[in-house]
Short mmCIF file of C-alpha atoms in Angstrom, two decimals:
data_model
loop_
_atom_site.label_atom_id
_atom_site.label_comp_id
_atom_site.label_asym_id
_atom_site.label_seq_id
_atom_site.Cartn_x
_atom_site.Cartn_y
_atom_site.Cartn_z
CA UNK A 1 92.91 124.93 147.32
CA UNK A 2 91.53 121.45 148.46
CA UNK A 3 88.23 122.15 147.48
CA UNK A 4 89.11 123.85 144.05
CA UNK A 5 90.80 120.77 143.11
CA UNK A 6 88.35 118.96 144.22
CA UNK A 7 85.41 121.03 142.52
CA UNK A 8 87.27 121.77 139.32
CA UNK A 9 87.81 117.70 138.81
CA UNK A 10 84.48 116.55 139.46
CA UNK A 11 83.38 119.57 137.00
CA UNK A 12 86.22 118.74 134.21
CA UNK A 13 85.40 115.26 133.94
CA UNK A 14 81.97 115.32 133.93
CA UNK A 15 82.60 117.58 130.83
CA UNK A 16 84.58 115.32 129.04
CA UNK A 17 82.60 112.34 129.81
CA UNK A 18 79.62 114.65 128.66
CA UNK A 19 81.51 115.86 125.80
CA UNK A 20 82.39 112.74 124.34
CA UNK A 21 79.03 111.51 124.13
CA UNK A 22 77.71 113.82 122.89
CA UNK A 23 80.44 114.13 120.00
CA UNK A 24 79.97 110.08 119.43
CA UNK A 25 76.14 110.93 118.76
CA UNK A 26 76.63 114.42 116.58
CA UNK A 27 79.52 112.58 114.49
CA UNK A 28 78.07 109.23 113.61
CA UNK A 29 74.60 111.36 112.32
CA UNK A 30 77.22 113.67 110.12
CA UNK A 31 79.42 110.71 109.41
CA UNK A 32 76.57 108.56 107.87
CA UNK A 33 75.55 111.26 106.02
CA UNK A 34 79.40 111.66 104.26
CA UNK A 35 78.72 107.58 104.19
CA UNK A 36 76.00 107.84 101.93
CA UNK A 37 77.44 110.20 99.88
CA UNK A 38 80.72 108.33 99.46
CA UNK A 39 78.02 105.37 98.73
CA UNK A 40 76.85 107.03 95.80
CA UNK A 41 80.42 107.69 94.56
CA UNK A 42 80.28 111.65 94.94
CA UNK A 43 84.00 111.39 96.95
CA UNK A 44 86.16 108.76 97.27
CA UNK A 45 85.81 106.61 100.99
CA UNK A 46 89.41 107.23 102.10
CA UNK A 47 88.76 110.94 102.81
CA UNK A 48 85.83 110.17 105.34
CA UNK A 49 88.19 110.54 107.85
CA UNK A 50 90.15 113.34 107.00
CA UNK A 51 86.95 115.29 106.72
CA UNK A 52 85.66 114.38 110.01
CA UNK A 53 88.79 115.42 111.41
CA UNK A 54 89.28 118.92 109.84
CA UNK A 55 85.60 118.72 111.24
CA UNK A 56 86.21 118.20 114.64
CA UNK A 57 86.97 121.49 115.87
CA UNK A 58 83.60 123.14 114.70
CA UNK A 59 81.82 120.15 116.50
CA UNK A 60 84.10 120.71 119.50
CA UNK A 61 82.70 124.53 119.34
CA UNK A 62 79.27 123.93 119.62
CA UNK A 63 79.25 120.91 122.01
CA UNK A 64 81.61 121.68 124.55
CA UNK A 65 79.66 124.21 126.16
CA UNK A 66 76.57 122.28 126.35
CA UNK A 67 79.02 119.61 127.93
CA UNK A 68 80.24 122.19 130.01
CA UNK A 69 76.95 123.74 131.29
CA UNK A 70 75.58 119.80 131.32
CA UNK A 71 78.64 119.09 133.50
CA UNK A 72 78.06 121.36 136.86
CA UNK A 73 74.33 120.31 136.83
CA UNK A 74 75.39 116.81 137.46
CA UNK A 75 78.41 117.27 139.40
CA UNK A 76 76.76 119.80 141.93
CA UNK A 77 73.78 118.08 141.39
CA UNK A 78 75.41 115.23 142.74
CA UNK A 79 77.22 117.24 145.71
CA UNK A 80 73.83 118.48 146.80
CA UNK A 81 71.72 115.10 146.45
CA UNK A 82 74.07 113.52 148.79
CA UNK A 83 74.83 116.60 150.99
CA UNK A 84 78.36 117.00 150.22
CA UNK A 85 77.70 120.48 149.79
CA UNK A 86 75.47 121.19 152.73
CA UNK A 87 78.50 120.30 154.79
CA UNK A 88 80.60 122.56 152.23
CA UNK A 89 78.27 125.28 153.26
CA UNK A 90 78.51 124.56 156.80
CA UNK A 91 82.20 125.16 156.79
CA UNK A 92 81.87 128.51 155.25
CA UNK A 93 81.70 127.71 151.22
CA UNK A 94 79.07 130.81 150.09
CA UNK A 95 77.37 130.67 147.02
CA UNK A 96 79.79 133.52 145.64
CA UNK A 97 82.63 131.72 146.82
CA UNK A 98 81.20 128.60 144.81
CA UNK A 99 80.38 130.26 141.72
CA UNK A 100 84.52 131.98 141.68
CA UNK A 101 85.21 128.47 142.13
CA UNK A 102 83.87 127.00 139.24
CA UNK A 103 85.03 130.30 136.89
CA UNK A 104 88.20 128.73 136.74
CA UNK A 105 87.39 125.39 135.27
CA UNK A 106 84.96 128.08 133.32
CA UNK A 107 87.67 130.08 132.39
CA UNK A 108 90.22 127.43 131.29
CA UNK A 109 87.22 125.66 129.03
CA UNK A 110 86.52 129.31 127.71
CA UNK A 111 90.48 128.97 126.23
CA UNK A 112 90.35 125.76 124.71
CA UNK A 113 86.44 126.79 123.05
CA UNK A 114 87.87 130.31 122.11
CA UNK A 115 90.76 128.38 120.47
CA UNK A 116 88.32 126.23 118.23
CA UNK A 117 86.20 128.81 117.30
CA UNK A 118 89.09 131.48 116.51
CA UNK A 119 91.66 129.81 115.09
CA UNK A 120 90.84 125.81 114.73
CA UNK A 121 87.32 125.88 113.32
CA UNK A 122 88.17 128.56 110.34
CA UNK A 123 91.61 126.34 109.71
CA UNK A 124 89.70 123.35 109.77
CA UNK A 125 86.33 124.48 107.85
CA UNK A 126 88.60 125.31 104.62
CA UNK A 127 90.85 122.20 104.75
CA UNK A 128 87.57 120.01 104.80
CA UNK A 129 86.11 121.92 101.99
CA UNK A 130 89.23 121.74 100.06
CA UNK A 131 89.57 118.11 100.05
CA UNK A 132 85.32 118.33 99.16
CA UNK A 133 86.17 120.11 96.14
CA UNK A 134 88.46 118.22 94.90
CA UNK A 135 86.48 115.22 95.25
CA UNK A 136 84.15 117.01 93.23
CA UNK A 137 86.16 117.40 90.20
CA UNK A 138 87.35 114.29 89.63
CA UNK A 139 86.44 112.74 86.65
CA UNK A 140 83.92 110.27 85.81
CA UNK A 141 86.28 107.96 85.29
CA UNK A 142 88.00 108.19 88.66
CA UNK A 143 84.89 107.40 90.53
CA UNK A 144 84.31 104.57 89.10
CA UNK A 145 84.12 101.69 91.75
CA UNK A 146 84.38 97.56 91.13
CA UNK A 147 81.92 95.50 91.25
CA UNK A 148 78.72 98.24 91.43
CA UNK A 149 76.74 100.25 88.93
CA UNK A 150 77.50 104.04 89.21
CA UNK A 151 75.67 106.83 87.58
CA UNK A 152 77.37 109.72 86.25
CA UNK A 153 76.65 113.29 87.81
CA UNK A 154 74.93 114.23 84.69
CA UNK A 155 72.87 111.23 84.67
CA UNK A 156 72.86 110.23 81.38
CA UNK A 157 75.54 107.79 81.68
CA UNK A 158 75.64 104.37 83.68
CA UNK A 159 78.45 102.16 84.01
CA UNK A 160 79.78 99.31 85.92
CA UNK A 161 83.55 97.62 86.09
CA UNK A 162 83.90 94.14 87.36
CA UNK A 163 87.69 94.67 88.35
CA UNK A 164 90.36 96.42 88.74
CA UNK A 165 93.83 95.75 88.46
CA UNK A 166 97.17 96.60 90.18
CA UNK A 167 97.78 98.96 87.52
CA UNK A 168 94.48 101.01 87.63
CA UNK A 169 93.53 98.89 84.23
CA UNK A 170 89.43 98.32 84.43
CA UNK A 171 88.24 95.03 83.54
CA UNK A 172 84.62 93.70 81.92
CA UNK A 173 83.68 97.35 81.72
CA UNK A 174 79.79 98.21 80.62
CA UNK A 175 78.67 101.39 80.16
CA UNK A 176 75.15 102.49 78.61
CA UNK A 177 74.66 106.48 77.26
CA UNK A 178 70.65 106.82 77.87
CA UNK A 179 69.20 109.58 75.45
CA UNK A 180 67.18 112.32 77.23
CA UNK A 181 64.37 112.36 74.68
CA UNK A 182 62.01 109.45 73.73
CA UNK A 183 63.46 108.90 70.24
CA UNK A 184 67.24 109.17 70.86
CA UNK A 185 69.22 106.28 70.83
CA UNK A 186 70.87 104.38 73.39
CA UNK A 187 74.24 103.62 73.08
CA UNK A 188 75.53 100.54 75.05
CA UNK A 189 79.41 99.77 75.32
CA UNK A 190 80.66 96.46 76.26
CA UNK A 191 84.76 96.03 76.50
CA UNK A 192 86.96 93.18 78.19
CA UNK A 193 89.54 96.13 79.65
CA UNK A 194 89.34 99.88 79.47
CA UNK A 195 92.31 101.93 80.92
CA UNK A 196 93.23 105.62 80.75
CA UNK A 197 95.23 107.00 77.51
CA UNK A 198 96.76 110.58 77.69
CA UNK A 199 97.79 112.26 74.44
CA UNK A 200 100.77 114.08 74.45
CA UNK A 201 100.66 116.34 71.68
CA UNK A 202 97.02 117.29 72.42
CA UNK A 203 97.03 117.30 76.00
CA UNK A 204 93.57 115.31 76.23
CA UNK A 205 92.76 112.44 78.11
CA UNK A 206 90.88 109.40 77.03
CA UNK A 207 88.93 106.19 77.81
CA UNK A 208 90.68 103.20 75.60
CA UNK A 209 88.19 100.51 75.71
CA UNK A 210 89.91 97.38 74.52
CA UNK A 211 88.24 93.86 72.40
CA UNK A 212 84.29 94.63 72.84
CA UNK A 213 81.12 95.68 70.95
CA UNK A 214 79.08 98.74 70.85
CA UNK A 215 75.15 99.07 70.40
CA UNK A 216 72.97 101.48 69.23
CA UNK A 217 69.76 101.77 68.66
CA UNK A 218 66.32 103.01 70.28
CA UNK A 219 64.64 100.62 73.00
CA UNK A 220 61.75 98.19 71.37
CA UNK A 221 63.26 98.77 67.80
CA UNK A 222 65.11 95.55 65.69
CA UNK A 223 67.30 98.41 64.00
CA UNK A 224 70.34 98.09 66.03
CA UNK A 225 73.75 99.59 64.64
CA UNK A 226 76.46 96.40 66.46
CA UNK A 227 80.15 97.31 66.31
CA UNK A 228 83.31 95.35 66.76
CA UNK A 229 86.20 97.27 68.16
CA UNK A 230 89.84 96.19 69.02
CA UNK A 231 90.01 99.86 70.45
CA UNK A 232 87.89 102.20 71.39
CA UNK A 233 88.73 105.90 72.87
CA UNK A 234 86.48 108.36 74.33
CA UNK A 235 87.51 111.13 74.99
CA UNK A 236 87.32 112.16 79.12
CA UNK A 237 86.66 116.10 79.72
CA UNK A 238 88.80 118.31 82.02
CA UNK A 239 87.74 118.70 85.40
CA UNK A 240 86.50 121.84 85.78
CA UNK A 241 88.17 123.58 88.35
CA UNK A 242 86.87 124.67 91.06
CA UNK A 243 88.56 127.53 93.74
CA UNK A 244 87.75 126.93 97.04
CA UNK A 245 86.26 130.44 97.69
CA UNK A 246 88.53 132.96 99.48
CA UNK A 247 85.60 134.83 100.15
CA UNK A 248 83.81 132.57 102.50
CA UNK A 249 83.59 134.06 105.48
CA UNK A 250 83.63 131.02 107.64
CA UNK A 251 86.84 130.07 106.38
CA UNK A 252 88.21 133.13 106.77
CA UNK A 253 91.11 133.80 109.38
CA UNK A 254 89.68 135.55 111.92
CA UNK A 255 92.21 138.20 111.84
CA UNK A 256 91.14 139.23 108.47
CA UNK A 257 87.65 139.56 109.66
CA UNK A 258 88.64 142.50 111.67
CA UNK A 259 89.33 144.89 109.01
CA UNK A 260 86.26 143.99 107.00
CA UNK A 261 82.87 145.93 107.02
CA UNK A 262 80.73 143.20 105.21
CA UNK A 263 77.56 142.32 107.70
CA UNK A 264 78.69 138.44 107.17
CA UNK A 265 81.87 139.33 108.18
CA UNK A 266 81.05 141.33 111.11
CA UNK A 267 78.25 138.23 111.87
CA UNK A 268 80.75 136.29 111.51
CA UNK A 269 83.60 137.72 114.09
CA UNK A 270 80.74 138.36 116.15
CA UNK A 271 79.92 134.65 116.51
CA UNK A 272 83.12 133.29 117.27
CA UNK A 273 83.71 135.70 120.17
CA UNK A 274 80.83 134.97 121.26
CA UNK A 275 81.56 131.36 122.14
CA UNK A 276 83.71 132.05 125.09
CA UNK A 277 81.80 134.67 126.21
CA UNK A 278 78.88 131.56 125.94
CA UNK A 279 80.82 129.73 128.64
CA UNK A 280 80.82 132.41 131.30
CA UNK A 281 77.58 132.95 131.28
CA UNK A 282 76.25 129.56 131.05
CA UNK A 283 78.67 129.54 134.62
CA UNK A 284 76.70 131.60 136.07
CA UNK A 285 73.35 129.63 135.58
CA UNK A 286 74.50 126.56 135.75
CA UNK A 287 75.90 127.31 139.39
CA UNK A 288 72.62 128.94 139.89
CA UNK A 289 69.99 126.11 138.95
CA UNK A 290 72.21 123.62 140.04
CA UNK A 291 70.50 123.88 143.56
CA UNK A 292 68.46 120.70 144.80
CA UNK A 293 67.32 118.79 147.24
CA UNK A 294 67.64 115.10 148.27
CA UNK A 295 64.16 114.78 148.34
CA UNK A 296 63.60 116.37 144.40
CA UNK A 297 66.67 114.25 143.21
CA UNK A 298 70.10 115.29 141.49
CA UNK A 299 68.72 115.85 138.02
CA UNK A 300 65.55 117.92 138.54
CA UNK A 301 66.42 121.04 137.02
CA UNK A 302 68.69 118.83 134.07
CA UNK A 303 65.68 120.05 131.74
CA UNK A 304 65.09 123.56 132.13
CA UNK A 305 68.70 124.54 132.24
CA UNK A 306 69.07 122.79 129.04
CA UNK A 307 65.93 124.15 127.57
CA UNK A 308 67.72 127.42 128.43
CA UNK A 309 70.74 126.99 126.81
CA UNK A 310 68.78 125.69 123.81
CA UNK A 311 66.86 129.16 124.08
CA UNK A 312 70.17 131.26 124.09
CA UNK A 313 71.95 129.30 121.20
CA UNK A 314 68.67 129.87 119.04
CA UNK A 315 68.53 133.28 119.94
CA UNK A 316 72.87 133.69 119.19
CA UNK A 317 71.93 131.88 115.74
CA UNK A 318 68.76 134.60 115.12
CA UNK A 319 70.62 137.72 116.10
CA UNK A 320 73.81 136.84 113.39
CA UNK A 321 70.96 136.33 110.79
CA UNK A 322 69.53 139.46 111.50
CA UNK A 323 73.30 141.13 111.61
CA UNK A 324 73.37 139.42 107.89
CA UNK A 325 70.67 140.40 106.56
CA UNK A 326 71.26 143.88 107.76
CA UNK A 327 68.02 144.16 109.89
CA UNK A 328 70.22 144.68 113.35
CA UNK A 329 73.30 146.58 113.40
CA UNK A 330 76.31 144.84 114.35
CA UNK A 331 76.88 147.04 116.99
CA UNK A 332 73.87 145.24 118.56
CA UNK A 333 74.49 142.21 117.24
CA UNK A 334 74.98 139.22 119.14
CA UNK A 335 76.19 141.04 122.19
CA UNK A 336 72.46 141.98 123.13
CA UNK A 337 71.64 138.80 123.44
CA UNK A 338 74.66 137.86 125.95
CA UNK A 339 73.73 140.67 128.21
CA UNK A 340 70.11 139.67 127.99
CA UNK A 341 71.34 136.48 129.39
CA UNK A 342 73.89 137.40 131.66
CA UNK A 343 71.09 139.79 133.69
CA UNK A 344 68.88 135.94 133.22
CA UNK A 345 71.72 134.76 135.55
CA UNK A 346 72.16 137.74 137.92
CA UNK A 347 68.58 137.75 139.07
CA UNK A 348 68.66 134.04 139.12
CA UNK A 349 72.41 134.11 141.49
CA UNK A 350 70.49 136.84 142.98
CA UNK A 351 66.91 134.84 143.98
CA UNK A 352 69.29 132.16 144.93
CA UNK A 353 71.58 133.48 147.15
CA UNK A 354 68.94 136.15 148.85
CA UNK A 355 70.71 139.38 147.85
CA UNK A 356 67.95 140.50 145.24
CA UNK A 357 65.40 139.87 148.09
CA UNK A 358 67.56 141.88 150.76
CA UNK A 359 68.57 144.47 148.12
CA UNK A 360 63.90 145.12 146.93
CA UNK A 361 64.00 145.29 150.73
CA UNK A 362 66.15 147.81 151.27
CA UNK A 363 65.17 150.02 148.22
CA UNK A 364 61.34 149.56 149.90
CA UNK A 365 62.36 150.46 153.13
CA UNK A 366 64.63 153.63 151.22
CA UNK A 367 61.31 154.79 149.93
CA UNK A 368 59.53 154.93 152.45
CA UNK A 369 62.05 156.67 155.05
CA UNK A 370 62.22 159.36 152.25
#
């Protein structure tokens, strides 16, 4: 039990130390990315981090077993470079006996990935999208941000607010209507405050801009049409509503992807048992090319083991496009590619530990008595 506690620690934070690097560098790229568009007034920058969080599961999915796999390389790594394990070995600690070891730090990081990707990542998927959508139909007016220049999402329409006040009231608002054709005018508003007006008996909202002037004309012309308003209303369309779609499959609850027959949904429940069935497997060969020398350093086969895991993901990511697309069946499916992998990792336990040499021996040896 000593050395399970032992092994299972030096495993379990490696992961998380692992883990959380790797989530620092995979959130900051998506991150800047809802930055920008928050930057260019498409959502409002107080939901950043509610996204990211409804987020975090699906992240959590795909990095933890890297972190995981990542994690025994460097820990046994580590144990062989300075011949911890040699004297492991030495007091009876078989390669089999290692690799049941590690299964259950394996097995409870399998639960807390299986978790994410059944449950947490579906939950999480819609709630981001949700708040998404709703960003999306605000109106134009409700993006509207002091102090910077903001172009509509039709683009036909810039304005700009130099304040805003405690009771949502815009001050020295400017907004300019650009024509799409050559010869249509362009209508420029200038107003000291603007604020929202709702009419009750016609349900309609409106823009009341308040003590300014309005232009029109056609750029280069002297034929200008200048208007002096005390008030001004525009009228502000309805958001268009938008229903975040109950058929997407990847927000679906994954017990309702059970009883569908839909490739995407059978794609779908295919991939997220798949990731626990990921960390198993990427047990086995991490255990296996974990192996090194002092002499060839603690980080030698770092590379290759990641280049495999790379390898299987790509392949996971092919087969559930081919499930979608209907050019695999789902019985197939992803679960090809796991046993592909998981044979990968036999031979390799096998090479390692000498039992695939003893076992072509004896088959030889077989042969030839018969």
């Amino acid at each position: 039990m000593i050395i399970l506690r032992y092994l299972s620690r030096e495993v379990l934070q490696t992961t998380i130390a692992v883990t959380l690097v790797l989530m620092v560098v995979i959130m900051s790229g998506r991150f800047v990315k809802y930055l920008a568009e928050a930057a260019a007034g498409k959502f409002d920058p107080a939901v950043l981090l509610a996204i990211m969080y409804y987020r975090l599961p699906g992240f959590l999915e795909l990095i933890v077993p890297l972190g995981f796999m990542v994690a025994i390389l460097m820990a046994y790594g580590r144990l062989y470079a300075e011949q911890e394990m040699t004297v492991l070995s030495s007091c009876g600690m078989s390669q089999k006996r290692l690799l049941a070891y590690t299964l259950v730090p394996a097995v409870f990081v399998s639960i807390v990935v299986g978790a994410c990707s059944l449950w947490l990542t579906p939950l999480g998927l819609e709630k981001a999208e949700q708040i998404i959508e709703q960003q999306k139909n605000r109106s134009e007016l409700e993006v509207l941000k002091p102090g910077r220049f903001q172009v509509s999402r039709s683009g036909k329409l810039v304005s700009y607010v130099e304040n805003q006040g405690k009771d949502k009231q815009l001050e020295s608002v400017f907004v300019a209507t650009m024509g799409v054709a050559a010869n249509e005018d362009v209508i420029t508003v200038r107003a000291e405050s603007a604020e929202r007006v709702d009419h009750p008996e016609y349900q309609q909202r409106y823009l009341q801009l308040n003590d300014g002037v309005r232009y029109q004309g056609r750029p280069g012309d002297i034929n200008y049409r200048i208007t002096y308003f005390d008030n001004f209303a525009q009228e502000l369309p309805e958001a268009e509503t938008i229903e975040l779609g109950s058929d997407k499959i990847n927000t679906r609850p994954t017990a309702d992807l059970f009883g569908m027959e839909q490739p995407e949904a059978q794609a779908a429940l295919q991939w997220r048992l798949s990731t626990p069935i990921l960390i198993i497997i990427i047990t086995l060969l991490g255990v296996t090319m974990s192996y090194t020398t002092p002499r060839r350093g603690r980080y030698v086969m770092l590379f290759p083991a990641i280049l495999l895991y790379l390898i299987y993901l790509v392949l996971l990511n092919a087969a559930r496009g081919a499930i979608e697309e209907e050019s695999v069946s789902p019985t197939v499916g992803l679960w090809a590619v796991h046993g592909l992998f998981f044979v990968i990792g036999l031979l390799l336990f096998g090479l390692r530990t000498g039992a695939l040499r003893r076992w072509l021996i004896a088959s030889v040896k077989k042969k030839e008595s018969a």
